[in-house]
Short mmCIF file of C-alpha atoms in Angstrom, two decimals:
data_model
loop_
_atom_site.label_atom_id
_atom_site.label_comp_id
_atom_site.label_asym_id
_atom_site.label_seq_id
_atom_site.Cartn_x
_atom_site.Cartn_y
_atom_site.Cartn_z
CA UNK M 3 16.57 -2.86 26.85
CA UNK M 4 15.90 -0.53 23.59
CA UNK M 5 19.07 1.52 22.69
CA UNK M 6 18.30 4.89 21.08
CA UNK M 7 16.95 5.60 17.63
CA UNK M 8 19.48 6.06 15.36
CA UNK M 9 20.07 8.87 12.85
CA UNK M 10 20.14 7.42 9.10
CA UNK M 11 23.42 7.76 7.52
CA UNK M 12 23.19 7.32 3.90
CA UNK M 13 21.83 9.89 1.53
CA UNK M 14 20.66 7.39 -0.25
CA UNK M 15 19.60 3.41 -0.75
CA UNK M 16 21.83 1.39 -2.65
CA UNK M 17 20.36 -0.47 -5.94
CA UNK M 18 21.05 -3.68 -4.24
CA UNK M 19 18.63 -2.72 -1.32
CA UNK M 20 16.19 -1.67 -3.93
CA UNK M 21 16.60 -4.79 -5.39
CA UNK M 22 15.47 -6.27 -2.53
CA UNK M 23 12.51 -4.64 -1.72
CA UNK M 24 11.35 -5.36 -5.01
CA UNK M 25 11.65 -9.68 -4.24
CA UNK M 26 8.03 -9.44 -2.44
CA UNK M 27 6.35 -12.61 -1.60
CA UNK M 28 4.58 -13.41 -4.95
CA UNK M 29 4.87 -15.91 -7.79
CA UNK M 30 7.09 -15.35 -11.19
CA UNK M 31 5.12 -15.32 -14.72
CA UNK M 32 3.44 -18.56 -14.70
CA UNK M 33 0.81 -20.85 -16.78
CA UNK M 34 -2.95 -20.18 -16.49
CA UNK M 35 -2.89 -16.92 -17.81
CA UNK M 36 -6.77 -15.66 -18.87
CA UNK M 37 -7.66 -16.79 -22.19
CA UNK M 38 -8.22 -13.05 -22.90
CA UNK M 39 -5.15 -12.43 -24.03
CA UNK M 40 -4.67 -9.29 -26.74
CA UNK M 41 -3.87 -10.16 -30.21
CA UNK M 42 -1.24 -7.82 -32.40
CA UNK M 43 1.40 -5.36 -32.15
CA UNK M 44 1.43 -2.83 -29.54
CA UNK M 45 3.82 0.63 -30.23
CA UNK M 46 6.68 1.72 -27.86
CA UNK M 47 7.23 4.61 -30.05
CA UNK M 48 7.09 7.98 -28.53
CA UNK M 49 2.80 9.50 -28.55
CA UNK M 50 2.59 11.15 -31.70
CA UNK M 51 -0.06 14.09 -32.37
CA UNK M 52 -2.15 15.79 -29.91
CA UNK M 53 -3.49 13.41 -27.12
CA UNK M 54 -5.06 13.85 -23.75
CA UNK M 55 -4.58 10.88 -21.58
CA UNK M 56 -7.19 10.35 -18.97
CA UNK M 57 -6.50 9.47 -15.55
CA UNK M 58 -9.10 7.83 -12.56
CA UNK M 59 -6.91 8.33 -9.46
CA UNK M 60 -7.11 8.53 -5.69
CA UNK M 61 -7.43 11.70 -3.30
CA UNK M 62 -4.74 12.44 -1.52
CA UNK M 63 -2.01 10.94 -3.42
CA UNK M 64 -0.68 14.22 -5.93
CA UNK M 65 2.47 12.21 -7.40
CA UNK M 66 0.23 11.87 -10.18
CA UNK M 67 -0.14 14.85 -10.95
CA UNK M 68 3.86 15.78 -10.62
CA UNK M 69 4.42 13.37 -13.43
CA UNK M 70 2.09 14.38 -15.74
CA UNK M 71 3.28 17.66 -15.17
CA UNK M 72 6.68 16.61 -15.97
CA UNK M 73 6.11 14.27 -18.55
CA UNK M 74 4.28 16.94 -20.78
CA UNK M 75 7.21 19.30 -20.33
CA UNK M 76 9.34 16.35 -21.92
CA UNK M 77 6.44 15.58 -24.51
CA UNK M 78 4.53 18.82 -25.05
CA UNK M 79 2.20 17.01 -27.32
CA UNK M 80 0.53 15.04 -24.50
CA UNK M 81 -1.37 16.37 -21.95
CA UNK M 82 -3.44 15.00 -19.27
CA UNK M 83 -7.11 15.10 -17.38
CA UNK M 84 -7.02 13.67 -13.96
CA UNK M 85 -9.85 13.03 -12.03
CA UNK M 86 -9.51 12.00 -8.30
CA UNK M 87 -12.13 10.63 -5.83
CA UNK M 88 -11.83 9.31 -2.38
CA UNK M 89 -10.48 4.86 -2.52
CA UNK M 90 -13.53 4.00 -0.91
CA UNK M 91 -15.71 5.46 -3.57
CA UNK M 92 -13.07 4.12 -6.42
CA UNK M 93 -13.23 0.62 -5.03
CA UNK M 94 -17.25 0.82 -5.36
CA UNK M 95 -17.27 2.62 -8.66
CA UNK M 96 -14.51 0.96 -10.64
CA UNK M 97 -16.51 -1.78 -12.18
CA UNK M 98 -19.11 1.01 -13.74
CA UNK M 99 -16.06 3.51 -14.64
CA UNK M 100 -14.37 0.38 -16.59
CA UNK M 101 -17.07 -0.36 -18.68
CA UNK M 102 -18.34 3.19 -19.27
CA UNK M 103 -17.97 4.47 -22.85
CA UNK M 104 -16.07 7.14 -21.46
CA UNK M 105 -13.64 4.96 -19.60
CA UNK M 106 -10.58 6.74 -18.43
CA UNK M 107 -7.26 5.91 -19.69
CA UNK M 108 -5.80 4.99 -16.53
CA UNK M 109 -7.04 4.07 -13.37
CA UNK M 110 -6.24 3.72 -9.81
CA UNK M 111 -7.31 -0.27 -9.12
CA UNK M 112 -6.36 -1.71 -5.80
CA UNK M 113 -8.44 -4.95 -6.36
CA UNK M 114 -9.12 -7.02 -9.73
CA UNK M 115 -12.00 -8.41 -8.76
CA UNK M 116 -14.14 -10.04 -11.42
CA UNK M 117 -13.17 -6.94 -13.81
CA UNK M 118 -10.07 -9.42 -15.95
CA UNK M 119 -13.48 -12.08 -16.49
CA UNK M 120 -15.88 -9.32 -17.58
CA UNK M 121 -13.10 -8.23 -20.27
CA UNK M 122 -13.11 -5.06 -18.97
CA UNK M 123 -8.77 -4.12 -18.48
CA UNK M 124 -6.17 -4.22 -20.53
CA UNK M 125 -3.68 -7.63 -20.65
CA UNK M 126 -0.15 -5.87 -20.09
CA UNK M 127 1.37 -8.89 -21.20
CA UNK M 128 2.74 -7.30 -24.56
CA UNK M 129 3.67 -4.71 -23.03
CA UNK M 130 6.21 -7.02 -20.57
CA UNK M 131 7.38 -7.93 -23.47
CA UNK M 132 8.29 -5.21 -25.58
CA UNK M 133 9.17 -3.12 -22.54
CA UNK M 134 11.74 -5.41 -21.18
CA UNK M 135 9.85 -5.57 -17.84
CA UNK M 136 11.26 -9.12 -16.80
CA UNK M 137 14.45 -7.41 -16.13
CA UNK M 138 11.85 -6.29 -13.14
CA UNK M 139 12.03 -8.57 -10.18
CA UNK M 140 9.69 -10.59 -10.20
CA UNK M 141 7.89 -10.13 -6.61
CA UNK M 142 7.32 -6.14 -7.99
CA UNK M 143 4.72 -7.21 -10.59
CA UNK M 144 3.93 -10.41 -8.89
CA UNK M 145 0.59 -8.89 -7.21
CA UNK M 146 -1.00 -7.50 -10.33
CA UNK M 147 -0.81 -11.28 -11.91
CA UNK M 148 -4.02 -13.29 -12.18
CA UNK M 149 -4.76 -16.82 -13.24
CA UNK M 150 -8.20 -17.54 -14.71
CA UNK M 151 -9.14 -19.11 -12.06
CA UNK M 152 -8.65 -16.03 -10.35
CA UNK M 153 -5.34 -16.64 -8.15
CA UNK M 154 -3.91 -13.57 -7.60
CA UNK M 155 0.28 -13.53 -7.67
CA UNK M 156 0.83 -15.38 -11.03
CA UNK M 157 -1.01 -15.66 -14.42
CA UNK M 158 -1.23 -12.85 -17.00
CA UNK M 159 -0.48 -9.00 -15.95
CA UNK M 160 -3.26 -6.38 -15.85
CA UNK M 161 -1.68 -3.94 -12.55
CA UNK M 162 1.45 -2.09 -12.58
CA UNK M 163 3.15 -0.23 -9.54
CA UNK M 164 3.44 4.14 -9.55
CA UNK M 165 5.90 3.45 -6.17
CA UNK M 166 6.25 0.85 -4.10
CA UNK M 167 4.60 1.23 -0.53
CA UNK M 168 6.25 0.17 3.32
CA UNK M 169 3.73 0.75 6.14
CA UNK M 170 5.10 1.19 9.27
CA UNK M 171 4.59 3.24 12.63
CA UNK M 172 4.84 7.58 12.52
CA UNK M 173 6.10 8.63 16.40
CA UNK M 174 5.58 12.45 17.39
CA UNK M 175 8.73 12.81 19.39
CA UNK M 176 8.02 15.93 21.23
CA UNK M 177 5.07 13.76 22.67
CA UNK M 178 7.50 10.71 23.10
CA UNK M 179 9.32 13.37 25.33
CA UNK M 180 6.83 14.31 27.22
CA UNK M 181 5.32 10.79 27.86
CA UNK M 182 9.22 9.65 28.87
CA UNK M 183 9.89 7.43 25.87
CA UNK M 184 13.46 7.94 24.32
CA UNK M 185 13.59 4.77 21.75
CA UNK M 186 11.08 3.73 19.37
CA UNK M 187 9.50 0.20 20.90
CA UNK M 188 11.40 -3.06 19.46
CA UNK M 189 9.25 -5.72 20.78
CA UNK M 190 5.38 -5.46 20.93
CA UNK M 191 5.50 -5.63 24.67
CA UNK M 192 7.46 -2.50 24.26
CA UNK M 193 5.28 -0.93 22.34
CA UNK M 194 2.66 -1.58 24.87
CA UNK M 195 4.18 -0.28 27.29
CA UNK M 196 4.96 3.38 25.27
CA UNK M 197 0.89 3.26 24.66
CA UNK M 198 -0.19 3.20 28.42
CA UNK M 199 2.77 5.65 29.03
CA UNK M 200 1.16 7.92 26.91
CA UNK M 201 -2.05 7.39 28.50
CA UNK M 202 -1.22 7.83 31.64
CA UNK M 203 0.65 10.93 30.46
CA UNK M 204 -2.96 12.55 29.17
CA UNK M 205 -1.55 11.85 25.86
CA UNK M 206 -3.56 9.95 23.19
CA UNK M 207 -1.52 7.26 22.13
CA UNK M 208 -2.93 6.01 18.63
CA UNK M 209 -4.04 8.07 16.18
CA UNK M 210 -6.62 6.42 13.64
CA UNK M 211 -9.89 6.11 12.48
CA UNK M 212 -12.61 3.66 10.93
CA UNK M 213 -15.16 5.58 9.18
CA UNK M 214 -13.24 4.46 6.35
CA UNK M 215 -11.43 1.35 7.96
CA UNK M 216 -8.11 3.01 7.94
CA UNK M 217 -7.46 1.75 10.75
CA UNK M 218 -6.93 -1.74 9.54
CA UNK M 219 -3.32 -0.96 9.72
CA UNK M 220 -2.92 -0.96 12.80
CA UNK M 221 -5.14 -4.96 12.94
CA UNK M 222 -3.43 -6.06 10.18
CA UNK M 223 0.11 -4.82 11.63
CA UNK M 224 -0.79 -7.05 14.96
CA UNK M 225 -1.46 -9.95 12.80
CA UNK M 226 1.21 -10.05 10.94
CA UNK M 227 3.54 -10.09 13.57
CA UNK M 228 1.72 -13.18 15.49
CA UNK M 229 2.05 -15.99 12.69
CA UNK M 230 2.76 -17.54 9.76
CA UNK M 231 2.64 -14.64 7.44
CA UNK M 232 2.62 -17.11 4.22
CA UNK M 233 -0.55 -18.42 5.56
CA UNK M 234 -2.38 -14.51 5.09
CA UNK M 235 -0.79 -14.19 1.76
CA UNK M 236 -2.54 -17.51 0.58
CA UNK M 237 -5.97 -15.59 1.92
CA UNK M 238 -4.99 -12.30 0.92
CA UNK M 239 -3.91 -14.22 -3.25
CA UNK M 240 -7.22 -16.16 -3.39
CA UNK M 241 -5.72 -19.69 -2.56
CA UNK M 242 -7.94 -22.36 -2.40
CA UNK M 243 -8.77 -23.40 1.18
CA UNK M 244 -7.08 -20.42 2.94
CA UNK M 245 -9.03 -18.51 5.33
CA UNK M 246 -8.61 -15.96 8.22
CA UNK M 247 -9.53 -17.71 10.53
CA UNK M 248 -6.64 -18.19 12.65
CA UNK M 249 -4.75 -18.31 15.86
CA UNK M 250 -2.81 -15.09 14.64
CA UNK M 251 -5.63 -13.44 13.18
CA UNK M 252 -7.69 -14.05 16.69
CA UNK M 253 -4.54 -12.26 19.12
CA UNK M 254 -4.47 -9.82 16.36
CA UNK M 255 -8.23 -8.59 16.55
CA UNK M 256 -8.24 -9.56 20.21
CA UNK M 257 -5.28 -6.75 20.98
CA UNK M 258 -6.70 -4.10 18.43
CA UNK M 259 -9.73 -4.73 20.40
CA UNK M 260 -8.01 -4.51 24.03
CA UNK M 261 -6.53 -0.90 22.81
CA UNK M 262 -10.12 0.57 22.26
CA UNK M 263 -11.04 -0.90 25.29
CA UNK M 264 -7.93 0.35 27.01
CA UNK M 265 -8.68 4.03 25.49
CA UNK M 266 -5.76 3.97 23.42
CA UNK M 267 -7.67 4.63 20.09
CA UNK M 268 -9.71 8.27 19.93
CA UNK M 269 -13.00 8.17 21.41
CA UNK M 270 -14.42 8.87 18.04
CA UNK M 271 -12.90 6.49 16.13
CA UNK M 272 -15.94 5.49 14.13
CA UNK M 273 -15.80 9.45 12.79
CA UNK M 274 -12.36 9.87 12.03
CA UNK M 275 -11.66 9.05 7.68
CA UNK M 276 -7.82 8.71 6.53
CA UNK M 277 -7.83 12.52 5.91
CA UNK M 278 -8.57 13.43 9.00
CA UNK M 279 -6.75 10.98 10.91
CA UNK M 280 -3.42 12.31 9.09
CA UNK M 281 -4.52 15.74 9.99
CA UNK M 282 -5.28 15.30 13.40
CA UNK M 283 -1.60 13.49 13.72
CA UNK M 284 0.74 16.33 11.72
CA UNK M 285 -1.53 18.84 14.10
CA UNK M 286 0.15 17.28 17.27
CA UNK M 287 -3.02 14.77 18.56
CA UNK M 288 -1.24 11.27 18.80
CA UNK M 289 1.66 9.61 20.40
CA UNK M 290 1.70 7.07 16.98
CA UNK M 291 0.12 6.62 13.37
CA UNK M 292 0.01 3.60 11.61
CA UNK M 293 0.61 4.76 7.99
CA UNK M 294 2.58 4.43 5.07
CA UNK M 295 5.69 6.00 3.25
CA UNK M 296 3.10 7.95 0.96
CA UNK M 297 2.79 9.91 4.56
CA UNK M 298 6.10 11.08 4.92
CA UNK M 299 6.87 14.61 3.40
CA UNK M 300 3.08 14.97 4.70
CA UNK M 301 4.27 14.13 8.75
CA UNK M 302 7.40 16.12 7.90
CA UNK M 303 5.91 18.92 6.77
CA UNK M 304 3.39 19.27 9.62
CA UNK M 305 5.37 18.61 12.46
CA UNK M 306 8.63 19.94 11.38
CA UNK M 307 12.04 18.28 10.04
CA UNK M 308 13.63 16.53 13.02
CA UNK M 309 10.31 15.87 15.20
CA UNK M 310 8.58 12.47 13.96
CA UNK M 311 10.22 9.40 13.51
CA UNK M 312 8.82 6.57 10.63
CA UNK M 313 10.00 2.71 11.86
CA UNK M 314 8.61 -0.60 11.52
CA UNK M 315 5.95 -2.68 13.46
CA UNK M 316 8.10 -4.22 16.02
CA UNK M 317 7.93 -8.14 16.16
CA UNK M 318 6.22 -9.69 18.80
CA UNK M 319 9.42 -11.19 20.33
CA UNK M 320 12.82 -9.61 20.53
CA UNK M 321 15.18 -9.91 17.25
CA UNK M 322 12.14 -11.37 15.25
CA UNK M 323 11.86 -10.49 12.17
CA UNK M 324 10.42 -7.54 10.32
CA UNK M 325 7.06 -8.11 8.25
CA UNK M 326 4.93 -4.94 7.21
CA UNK M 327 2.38 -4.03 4.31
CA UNK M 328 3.78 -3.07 0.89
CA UNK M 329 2.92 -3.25 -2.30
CA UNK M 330 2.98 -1.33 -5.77
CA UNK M 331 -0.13 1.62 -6.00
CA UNK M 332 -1.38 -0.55 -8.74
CA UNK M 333 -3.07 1.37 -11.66
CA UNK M 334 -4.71 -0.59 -14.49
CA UNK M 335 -5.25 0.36 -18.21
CA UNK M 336 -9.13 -0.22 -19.35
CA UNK M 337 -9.51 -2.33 -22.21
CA UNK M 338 -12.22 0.85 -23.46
CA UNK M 339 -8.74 3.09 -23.11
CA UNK M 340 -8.26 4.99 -26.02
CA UNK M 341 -4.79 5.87 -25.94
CA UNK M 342 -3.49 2.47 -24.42
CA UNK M 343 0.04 2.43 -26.29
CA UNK M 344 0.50 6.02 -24.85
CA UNK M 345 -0.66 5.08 -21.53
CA UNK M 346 1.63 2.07 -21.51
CA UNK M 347 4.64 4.25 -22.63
CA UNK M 348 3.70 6.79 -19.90
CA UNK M 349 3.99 3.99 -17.27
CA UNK M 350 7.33 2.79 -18.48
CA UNK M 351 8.06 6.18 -18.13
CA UNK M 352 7.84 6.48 -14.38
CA UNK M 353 9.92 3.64 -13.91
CA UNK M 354 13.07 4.92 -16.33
CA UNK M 355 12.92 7.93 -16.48
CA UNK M 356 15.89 10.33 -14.04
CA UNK M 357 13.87 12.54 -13.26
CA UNK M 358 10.26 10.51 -12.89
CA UNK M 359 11.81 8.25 -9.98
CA UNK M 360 13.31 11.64 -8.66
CA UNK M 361 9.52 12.73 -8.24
CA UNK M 362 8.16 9.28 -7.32
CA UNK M 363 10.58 9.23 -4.50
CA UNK M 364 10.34 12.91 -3.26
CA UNK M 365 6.30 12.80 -3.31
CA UNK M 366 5.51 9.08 -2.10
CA UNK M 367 8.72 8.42 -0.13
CA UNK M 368 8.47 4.96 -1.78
CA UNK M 369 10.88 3.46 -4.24
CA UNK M 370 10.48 3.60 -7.95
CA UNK M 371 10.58 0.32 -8.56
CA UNK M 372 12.01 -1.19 -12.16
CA UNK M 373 15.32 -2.79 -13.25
CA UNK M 374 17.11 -2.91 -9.77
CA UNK M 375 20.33 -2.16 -11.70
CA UNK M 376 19.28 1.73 -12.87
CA UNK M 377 21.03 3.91 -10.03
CA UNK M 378 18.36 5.00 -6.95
CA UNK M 379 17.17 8.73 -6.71
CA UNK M 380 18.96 10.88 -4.18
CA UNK M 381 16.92 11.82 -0.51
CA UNK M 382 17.89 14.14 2.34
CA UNK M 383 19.74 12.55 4.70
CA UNK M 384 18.09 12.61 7.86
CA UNK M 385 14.43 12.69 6.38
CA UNK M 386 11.69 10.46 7.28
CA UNK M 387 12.01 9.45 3.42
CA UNK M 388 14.78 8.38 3.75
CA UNK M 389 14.26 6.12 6.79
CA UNK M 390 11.33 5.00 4.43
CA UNK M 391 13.53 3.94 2.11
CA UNK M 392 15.89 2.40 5.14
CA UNK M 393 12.36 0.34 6.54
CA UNK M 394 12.16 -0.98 3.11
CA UNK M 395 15.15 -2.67 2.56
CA UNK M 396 15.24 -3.89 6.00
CA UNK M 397 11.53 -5.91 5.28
CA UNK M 398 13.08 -7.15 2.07
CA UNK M 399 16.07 -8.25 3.64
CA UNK M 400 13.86 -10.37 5.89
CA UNK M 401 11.35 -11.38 3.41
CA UNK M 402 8.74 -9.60 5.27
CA UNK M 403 6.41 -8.35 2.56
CA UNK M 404 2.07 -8.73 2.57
CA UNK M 405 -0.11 -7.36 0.84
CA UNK M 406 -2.89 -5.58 1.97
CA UNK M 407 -5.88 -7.07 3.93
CA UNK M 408 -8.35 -4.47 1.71
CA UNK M 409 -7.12 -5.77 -1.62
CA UNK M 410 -8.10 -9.80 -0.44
CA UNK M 411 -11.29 -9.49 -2.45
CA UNK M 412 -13.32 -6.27 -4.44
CA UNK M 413 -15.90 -6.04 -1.67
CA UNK M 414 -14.52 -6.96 1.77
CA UNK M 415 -13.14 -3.28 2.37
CA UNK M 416 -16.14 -1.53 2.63
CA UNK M 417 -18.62 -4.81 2.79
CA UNK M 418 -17.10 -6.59 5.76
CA UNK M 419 -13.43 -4.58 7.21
CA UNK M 420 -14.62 -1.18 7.75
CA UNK M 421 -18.38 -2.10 9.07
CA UNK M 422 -17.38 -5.11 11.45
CA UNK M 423 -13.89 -3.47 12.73
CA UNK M 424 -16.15 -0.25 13.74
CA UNK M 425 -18.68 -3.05 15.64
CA UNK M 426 -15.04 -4.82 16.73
CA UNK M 427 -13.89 -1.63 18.30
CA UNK M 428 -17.30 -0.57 20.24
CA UNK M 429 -16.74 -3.81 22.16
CA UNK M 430 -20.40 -5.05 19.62
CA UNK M 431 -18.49 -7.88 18.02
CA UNK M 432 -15.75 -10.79 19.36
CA UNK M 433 -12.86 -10.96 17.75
CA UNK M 434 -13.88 -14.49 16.71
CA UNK M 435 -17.00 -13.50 15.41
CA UNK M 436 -15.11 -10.76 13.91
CA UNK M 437 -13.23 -13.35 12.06
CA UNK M 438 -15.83 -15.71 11.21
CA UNK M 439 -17.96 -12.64 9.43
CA UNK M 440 -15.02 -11.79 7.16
CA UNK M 441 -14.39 -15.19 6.14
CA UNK M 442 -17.73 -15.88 5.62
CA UNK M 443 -17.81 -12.17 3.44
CA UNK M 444 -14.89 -13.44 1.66
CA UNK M 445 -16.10 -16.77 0.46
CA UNK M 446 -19.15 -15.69 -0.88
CA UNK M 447 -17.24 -12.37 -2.71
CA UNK M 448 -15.51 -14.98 -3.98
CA UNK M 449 -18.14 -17.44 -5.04
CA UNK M 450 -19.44 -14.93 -6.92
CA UNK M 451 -16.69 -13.73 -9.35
#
């Protein structure tokens, strides 16, 4: 039996739970680092002189532009042009943007792809150094590591974090109330059970879409709650001989598909983009979202302090543990940069600065990462940020973070996830065939970096 939600206490998370969300799954700073390596000095000195530091970022995601804003009131001398497009059109266009003579600054970069071989991104390794970022746990920086051989989670460093991510479940408890359902689910049975009650109530019970495969959440929450999560990691890090193909993987797809058959997902789930699927939830259409912590003053916002709740992908079997999605939103400086010492000394910034983890926290709902031993920002108790911050620290504490199934290679989001989940959900693909396409995508994506 589920016993009632309860109301966060704590204003804020402690640095030791901080700490721990930083000690991801991931390897520490190891051999096989590209041979690419930068020569020379690089400056942690202050930007000097008039500058303009260009940054390539996401839609949707303004903390951005709350730094900037607050870094050139501390450095008047620096300003900043940010240009945003949607992370489908990024992950296409990165390659071209990197080696354009125009290259930005900064960019958003989910996935290295073959762009650390083509030369194309700065090696942060200097800047580890001369920042003091090993005082970082390890795990934090662990997933923008790559080896030559292309092994992701160890190897030189070319990604760093603005705000560590926890994906997890949004509930609309007004619906909740209507539909009967007084807890948030704690098994997946129970979770179940809350979808057909909000069916059966005339309420849709999963918001999400897959015109542009958001709604891989929700697949990738089902399988990582019916293995071995270490053996997705391996697939998700490039290991040698890993593949998707599995028994978890196969339940997961299986169930995703079961709830579109079940009409659990919208009718039009092929239509609906992340932007709209948020939209359609803080409007009042859907029992539950699968989403991140970036979401929260968003949900908050549109349905009102006190009426949405933000908790974990239950595990398939009572007192399981937790595992969700979270990583850093990695950014990468071009090796075309211009200003790469000032970009560099922005980013360290974020991560030190009082009042940039104030901002990263109040805008993403996601920690600010760094030396676990600098004191945590302050959140409103009682706010779905801060049972954000409360999710994280209780996946740490069980070891429970993946990556993300999109970032696995540079072309399997929009070359094989979002076109074979749509076929998935229409009832035009198995689930094994599902799985056999993507690992066949993913091989070959592969083969060719």
């Amino acid at each position: 039996m589920r016993t009632p939600t309860r109301i966060a206490r704590a204003a804020a998370v402690t640095a030791a739970a901080a700490a721990a969300l930083l000690v991801v799954t991931g390897c520490a700073p190891g051999g096989n680092a590209p041979a690419s390596k930068p020569t020379g000095s690089v400056s942690t000195a202050a930007p000097k002189g008039d500058i303009t530091i260009k940054i390539m970022d996401e839609t949707g995601f303004p903390v951005t532009s709350d730094l900037t804003a607050e870094f050139t009131k501390q450095y008047p001398n620096v300003k900043f042009d940010i240009t945003r497009d949607s992370f489908q059109n990024l992950l296409a266009n990165t390659p071209r943007l990197l080696a354009s003579a125009d290259a930005p600054d900064l960019i958003r970069q989910a996935t290295i792809g073959t762009t650390v071989k083509d030369g194309l991104l700065t090696n942060l390794d200097p800047y580890f150094d001369a920042y003091g970022w090993d005082k970082f746990s390890a795990g934090q920086l662990a997933g923008g590591r790559i080896t030559k051989d292309g092994v992701r989670g160890e190897g030189s460093l070319y990604q760093f974090g603005i705000g560590f991510s926890v994906t997890g479940i949004y509930m609309n408890k007004k619906l909740a109330d209507q539909a009967g359902i007084s807890a948030v689910p704690t098994t997946i049975d129970e979770l179940e059970a809350d979808l057909k009650k909000a069916k059966d109530a005339g309420i849709l019970p999963v918001q999400t879409g897959m015109q542009d495969g958001v709604g891989t959440f929700v697949l990738q929450a089902l399988i990582n709650q019916y293995g071995d999560k270490q053996k997705l990691i391996d697939w998700m890090f490039n290991k040698p001989g890993a593949t998707i193909v599995t028994d978890a993987a196969l339940k997961g797809a299986t169930t995703f598909q079961d709830w579109a058959k079940a009409g659990y997902l919208p009718s039009d789930v092929n239509a609906i983009n992340y932007t709209t699927m948020v939209s359609n939830f803080t409007s009042g259409k859907g029992l539950f979202m699968w989403d991140g912590n970036w979401d929260a003053a968003n949900v908050e916002k549109g349905l009102g302090k006190g009426n949405a709740e933000f908790f974990l992908m239950p595990p398939a079997t009572a007192g399981g543990k937790y595992v969700a999605m979270g990583a850093g939103n990695s950014f990468t400086i071009p090796a075309k940069s211009k200003n790469a010492d000032a970009t560099a000394f922005f980013l360290n910034w974020i991560v030190t600065n009082e009042k940039a983890r104030q901002i990263v926290v109040d805008v993403t709902g996601a920690s600010p990462g760094g030396n676990p031993s600098q004191a945590l920002p302050s959140v409103e108790k009682g706010s779905l940020i801060e049972q954000a911050l409360e999710n994280s620290a209780k996946v740490a504490a069980d070891n429970g973070f993946t990556d993300f199934m999109a970032n696995s290679t540079a072309g399997i989001y929009q070359g094989s996830l979002q076109p074979n989940e749509q076929l998935l959900l229409t009832d035009k693909m198995t689930p094994a065939d599902f799985l056999k396409q993507t690992q066949a995508f993913y091989e070959k994506d592969l083969a060719s970096q």
